[in-house]
Amino acid sequence: MGTMKRQRSDKAFNFTPFDLLTEEIVFIILDFLDENPLDRKSFSLVCKTFYTIESRHRRTLKPLRSEHLTTILSRYPQVTSLDLSLCPRITDSSLNVISHVYKSNLKSVDLSRSKFFSHVGISNLAMNCTNLVELDLSNATEIRDSAMAAIAEAKNLEKLWLARCKSITDIGIGCIAVGCRKLRLISLKWCLGVGDLGAGLIAVKCNDIRSFDLSYLPITNKCLPPILKLQHLEDLVLEGCFGIDDNSLTVLKQGCKSLKALDMSSCQNVSHVGLSSLTSGSGCLQQLILAYGSPVTLALADSLQNLSTLQSIKLDGCQVTCSGLKAIGNWCVSLRELSLSKCLGVSDEGLSTLVTKHKDLRKLDITCCRKITHVSIAHITNSCTSLASLKMESCILVPREAFVLIGQRCLLLEELDLTDNEIDDEGLKSISRCSKLSTLKLGICLNITEEGLSHVGLCCTKLVELDLYRSVGISDVGILAIARGCPGLEIINVAYCGKVTDHSLMSLAKCPRLNTLEIRGCPLVTSLGLTAIAVGCKQLSKLDIKKCYNINDAGMIPLAHFAQNLRQINLSYSSVTDVGLLSLASISCLQSMTILHLKGLTPSGLVAALLACGGLTKVKLQACFKSMLPQPLFEHLEARGCVFQWRDKAFQAEVDPKCWKLQLEDVQ
């Protein structure tokens, strides 16, 4: 391959070291720039040669605006994976252009958030892109069986997502079954027009199926025999299939040796009697999800005890008995993952017995298990020292001293959710010993202060996500420690932390990877702090400044100039006016805005801003504006792909955090 050529003047040839690099070597360099899209952009702007090479190197593309598709497609001719989920308006004409530009190069297309196309556009894709192997049409509620017939022409298709395509029927699925024999994955979740016939045809005709999602379909036991005869089936999802009962599962006794994951959440008519069929028929089952189903009793646990390869079981939302948990503890298999989130009946006796036996647990979720105390935490931390993820939101009877045990014994934790608990600074100091932590959630923890948070900032240098929602004891000192010690921080939530000021934002501005910032209800934050964030955090994509009364237009203008990756913003209750809102139109990525109770906003200013922000897909507005704005405006914006959500909520004053927590507990 030839070396890169640079522009040369008539007088002299300007040699640089880059002339020695082949295109292959530069491609390898570009492979290391995938993490941050801004790096690729900077590379392409160095010179014309780099611009051309970056265009030829790119294989994946995720456009923000459909109106620029023609230009984008011509620049990137080698793309094999096209994600159009950020483009709400994709027409048949758009798909026709795509299919003729990429032809057999294109292997994957994502249309999961797009509308306005029909079977005609799908047909062009299927006929011209002969090597298409992945197609996501989730949420395409308007497409019908004619589109399915068009998809059937994609003979090499291996993965197809049709979730919430509610207008398709068994006839359309039958076309796919006949035409797409190479399918390995298909999702029919919420396709309410598909029943036993369609699901059965897929199983009979597509023998290579590995993953089959039939969630919330009106199927019965009629389609299960051919499905469970699939020799390569690994993942079967039957969530919310109310037509499946104990009798339906007897077919499992005939065997489905390849099945590794089974989801039967919300299958209200399945009990331990039907589940007992799993024991003899599923020799490779590794994950079982029974959330919001039958009570976890001794009988249910006994019916599953011979699943010798089981590694993960999720029982979220089930009624749990002590004898049932003890029986799970007596299983011969050693579980790696256990989820008991929002299970009623979880007690210290049952949970302690279970975790004592399953010492190899890596993930444990006991969210809202409100009856457990320090006894359970002592057993968990003593037995499960290899935990990588522990979620225990709202375990309100666990005393503050119990959290010290987590830091002393579970040093391999990477994810820890302690939302709405009694942890204090001593607990945080202990938890800071978990140096691998990447996600830490401390929302509604009213006993922690900057003292404890400073230890986290000093020791947990790998932290990526930190949630401090309504932890009102936190101040600038704690946030400064986090910003200094955790340079890779990407997400932080300090909503309703009333002590936080601009100093916190100025320190967070030195975290270049920050992409999500939630500072709603922080009245001491001003436009000055927001300006620092805009300048320092170029990857910022989600911003919530609701009830930041001191943020005004002076904060919007630098935000519009520097935060060019911003996609979602909540401006409610701030002091932004027409001028600030209109300035945001220069952010081409902006797709979602929430604009409630802006006193300085006028109907004419709102109209100008909505028209100028060409990429909007969702806008939340005060209901009073609906009668003030011209109807043709809504028709124009909706045709462009924008959805309006109207709110008629009265102005709400902030309440004291402790009173707020008491109100929340009363509701729960």
XYZ file of C-alpha atoms in Angstrom, residues 30 35 53 58 67 72 78 84 137 167 182 354-355 375 421 424 469 474 505 513 527 622 625 654:
24
model
C -7.416 5.184 14.638
C -13.700 5.694 22.911
C -8.088 8.396 5.792
C -14.842 4.342 9.736
C -31.417 15.829 6.707
C -22.625 11.928 5.612
C -16.905 1.964 3.938
C -30.195 5.593 12.829
C -37.147 -2.291 13.739
C -49.539 -4.248 13.802
C -30.373 -18.105 8.818
C -28.495 -18.696 51.972
C -25.374 -16.516 51.658
C -27.204 -9.724 61.036
C -29.638 3.998 54.002
C -22.383 7.713 57.856
C -29.186 12.704 45.140
C -22.488 17.087 51.048
C -18.849 22.850 39.284
C -15.030 12.557 30.537
C -24.235 30.670 35.422
C -46.367 23.706 30.195
C -48.573 27.109 25.871
C -38.920 22.769 47.707
